Tab-separated table of C-alpha atoms in Angstrom:
chain	number	residue	atom	x	y	z
A	178	MET	CA	-19.783	-14.125	15.410
A	179	PHE	CA	-17.956	-12.862	12.075
A	180	GLU	CA	-19.281	-9.343	11.702
A	181	VAL	CA	-17.577	-6.671	13.742
A	182	SER	CA	-18.910	-3.257	14.217
A	183	LYS	CA	-18.024	-0.292	16.399
A	184	ASN	CA	-21.234	-0.730	18.350
A	185	ASN	CA	-20.250	-4.191	19.752
A	186	LEU	CA	-16.551	-3.723	19.790
A	187	PHE	CA	-14.560	-3.018	23.020
A	188	HIS	CA	-11.016	-2.378	21.440
A	189	MET	CA	-9.523	-3.194	18.071
A	190	ILE	CA	-11.272	-4.065	14.853
A	191	LEU	CA	-8.332	-5.269	12.942
A	192	THR	CA	-7.086	-8.122	14.604
A	193	PRO	CA	-3.652	-9.773	14.311
A	194	GLN	CA	-5.279	-12.315	12.251
A	195	ILE	CA	-6.591	-9.903	9.973
A	196	LYS	CA	-3.622	-7.661	9.856
A	197	ALA	CA	-1.511	-10.961	8.954
A	198	SER	CA	-4.045	-11.347	6.028
A	199	ILE	CA	-3.466	-7.734	4.895
A	200	THR	CA	0.378	-8.283	4.980
A	201	SER	CA	0.303	-11.548	2.963
A	202	SER	CA	-2.120	-10.313	0.250
A	203	VAL	CA	-0.703	-9.238	-2.941
A	204	LEU	CA	-3.771	-7.109	-3.926
A	205	CYS	CA	-6.915	-5.700	-2.650
A	206	TRP	CA	-10.285	-4.673	-4.483
A	207	LEU	CA	-11.411	-1.195	-3.271
A	208	ALA	CA	-15.240	-0.583	-4.175
A	209	THR	CA	-16.629	2.843	-4.369
A	210	THR	CA	-19.682	4.473	-5.580
A	211	ASP	CA	-20.342	7.759	-7.348
A	212	LYS	CA	-22.689	10.739	-6.499
A	213	ASP	CA	-25.369	8.873	-8.432
A	214	GLY	CA	-24.731	5.531	-7.024
A	215	GLN	CA	-22.546	3.970	-9.837
A	216	PRO	CA	-20.363	1.398	-8.582
A	217	ASN	CA	-16.444	1.099	-9.245
A	218	VAL	CA	-14.144	-1.371	-8.219
A	219	SER	CA	-10.377	-1.128	-8.728
A	220	PRO	CA	-7.348	-3.239	-7.724
A	221	LYS	CA	-4.741	-1.870	-5.304
A	222	GLU	CA	-1.442	-3.244	-4.989
A	223	MET	CA	0.053	-1.235	-2.191
A	224	PHE	CA	-1.871	-1.259	1.200
A	225	MET	CA	-1.525	-1.919	4.607
A	226	ALA	CA	-3.013	-1.918	8.225
A	227	LEU	CA	-2.865	1.425	10.202
A	228	GLY	CA	-3.249	0.590	13.869
A	229	ASP	CA	-6.456	-1.207	14.899
A	230	ASP	CA	-9.023	0.450	12.832
A	231	ARG	CA	-7.546	2.143	9.816
A	232	ILE	CA	-5.957	0.923	6.545
A	233	ILE	CA	-3.915	3.067	3.986
A	234	ILE	CA	-3.765	2.626	0.329
A	235	ALA	CA	-1.601	4.239	-2.184
A	236	ASN	CA	-3.334	5.653	-5.217
A	237	ILE	CA	-1.063	4.875	-7.936
A	238	ALA	CA	-3.364	5.167	-10.947
A	239	SER	CA	-6.976	5.650	-9.705
A	240	PRO	CA	-8.628	8.813	-10.849
A	241	GLN	CA	-12.127	7.277	-10.670
A	242	THR	CA	-11.704	5.894	-7.090
A	243	VAL	CA	-10.447	9.407	-6.005
A	244	LYS	CA	-13.478	11.251	-7.468
A	245	ASN	CA	-15.840	8.662	-6.013
A	246	ILE	CA	-14.373	8.835	-2.565
A	247	ARG	CA	-14.582	12.710	-2.615
A	248	GLN	CA	-18.374	12.281	-3.529
A	249	GLN	CA	-19.275	9.363	-1.315
A	250	PRO	CA	-16.753	8.264	1.429
A	251	LEU	CA	-18.425	4.883	2.049
A	252	VAL	CA	-16.251	2.084	0.762
A	253	ALA	CA	-15.644	-1.673	0.872
A	254	VAL	CA	-12.143	-3.341	0.697
A	255	SER	CA	-11.692	-7.048	-0.295
A	256	PHE	CA	-8.582	-9.273	-0.040
A	257	VAL	CA	-8.279	-13.344	-0.309
A	258	ASP	CA	-5.338	-15.439	-0.344
A	259	VAL	CA	-5.794	-17.271	-3.640
A	260	LEU	CA	-4.616	-20.547	-2.415
A	261	VAL	CA	-6.257	-20.607	0.944
A	262	GLN	CA	-9.108	-19.004	-0.635
A	263	LYS	CA	-10.137	-17.140	2.585
A	264	GLY	CA	-9.615	-13.396	3.286
A	265	TYR	CA	-11.813	-10.485	4.560
A	266	GLN	CA	-14.264	-7.699	3.555
A	267	LEU	CA	-13.649	-4.311	5.363
A	268	LYS	CA	-16.310	-1.743	5.235
A	269	GLY	CA	-15.848	1.884	6.337
A	270	LYS	CA	-15.349	5.406	5.688
A	271	ALA	CA	-12.635	6.576	3.273
A	272	GLN	CA	-10.772	10.019	3.092
A	273	ILE	CA	-8.474	11.110	0.429
A	274	ILE	CA	-4.710	12.514	1.815
A	275	SER	CA	-2.941	14.726	-0.505
A	276	LYS	CA	0.560	15.634	-0.526
A	277	LYS	CA	-0.127	19.179	0.835
A	278	ASP	CA	-1.849	17.290	4.025
A	279	ALA	CA	0.117	17.612	6.918
A	280	ALA	CA	-0.089	13.713	7.542
A	281	PHE	CA	0.798	12.635	4.024
A	282	ALA	CA	4.564	12.179	4.394
A	283	GLU	CA	4.209	10.096	7.544
A	284	LEU	CA	1.363	7.953	6.197
A	285	ALA	CA	3.270	7.613	2.677
A	286	ALA	CA	6.544	6.657	4.004
A	287	PRO	CA	5.806	2.735	4.539
A	288	LEU	CA	4.152	2.352	1.391
A	289	GLU	CA	6.928	4.246	-0.470
A	290	MET	CA	9.303	1.651	1.197
A	291	MET	CA	7.045	-1.242	-0.371
A	292	THR	CA	6.971	0.256	-3.874
A	293	GLY	CA	10.741	1.165	-3.777
A	294	GLY	CA	9.850	4.427	-5.215
A	295	LYS	CA	8.941	2.760	-8.567
A	296	PHE	CA	5.055	3.842	-8.224
A	297	PRO	CA	4.679	7.458	-7.395
A	298	PHE	CA	1.452	8.423	-6.112
A	299	ALA	CA	0.290	11.876	-5.178
A	300	THR	CA	-2.875	11.086	-2.781
A	301	LEU	CA	-3.590	8.356	-0.367
A	302	THR	CA	-6.909	6.599	0.717
A	303	LEU	CA	-6.932	6.452	4.470
A	304	ILE	CA	-10.096	4.211	5.351
A	305	THR	CA	-11.447	3.823	9.164
A	306	ILE	CA	-12.913	0.391	9.202
A	307	GLU	CA	-16.494	0.039	10.633
A	308	GLN	CA	-17.313	-3.786	9.718
A	309	VAL	CA	-15.383	-6.833	8.898
A	310	LYS	CA	-16.465	-9.774	7.293
A	311	PRO	CA	-14.592	-12.956	6.542
A	312	ILE	CA	-14.539	-14.066	2.907
A	313	VAL	CA	-14.368	-18.158	2.363
A	314	ALA	CA	-14.564	-20.132	-0.583
A	315	PRO	CA	-17.933	-22.133	-0.849
A	316	ARG	CA	-15.921	-25.581	-0.576
A	317	TYR	CA	-15.480	-24.793	3.076
A	318	LEU	CA	-19.052	-24.062	3.628
A	319	LEU	CA	-20.480	-27.315	1.594
A	320	TYR	CA	-17.712	-29.554	2.777
A	321	PRO	CA	-16.930	-28.527	6.326
A	322	GLU	CA	-14.226	-31.210	6.735
A	323	THR	CA	-12.191	-29.250	4.086
A	324	THR	CA	-8.633	-27.975	5.658
A	325	GLU	CA	-6.855	-25.400	4.506
A	326	GLU	CA	-4.128	-27.647	3.355
A	327	ALA	CA	-6.577	-29.496	1.037
A	328	GLN	CA	-7.687	-26.498	-0.278
A	329	ILE	CA	-4.297	-25.156	-1.155
A	330	ALA	CA	-3.360	-28.450	-2.754
A	331	ALA	CA	-6.667	-28.336	-4.871
A	332	ALA	CA	-5.907	-24.526	-5.756
A	333	ARG	CA	-2.537	-25.433	-6.902
A	334	LYS	CA	-3.685	-28.375	-8.856
A	335	GLN	CA	-6.308	-26.316	-10.098
A	336	TYR	CA	-4.293	-23.239	-11.470
A	337	GLY	CA	-1.050	-25.410	-12.269
A	338	VAL	CA	1.120	-23.743	-9.668
């Protein structure tokens, strides 16, 4: 029920619920590997859904991420609401879009609005999503009666917010 792939999907991969989660997330983590299979995980602050099966991420200070994607395009992106402790893992194929690419200006425009011009970026990572998997805190699995409201209250208490 939770895993979605293009093989069994008739329309969108990024549902309205997933898009809302992307919009409300402050950070995501992009996992890549180099040509030798060495992993790298890098936080990303500027990202957004693009249509029903792609996301775009601004490369602000990520030379290793860019290098890895150019060598091996398979990636995973994860994001979680820290209070609700739910989110998603998205897997797919990435490509680097540079300023010299015809699509750069159009793809970069909404991300530039998000940064207010304060974080310049020379490239973008465009990811075509192939699989989606929800991420949920263990509490929801171990204690099925847990509500999101209870989880938020527990997280606020635990983190002092």
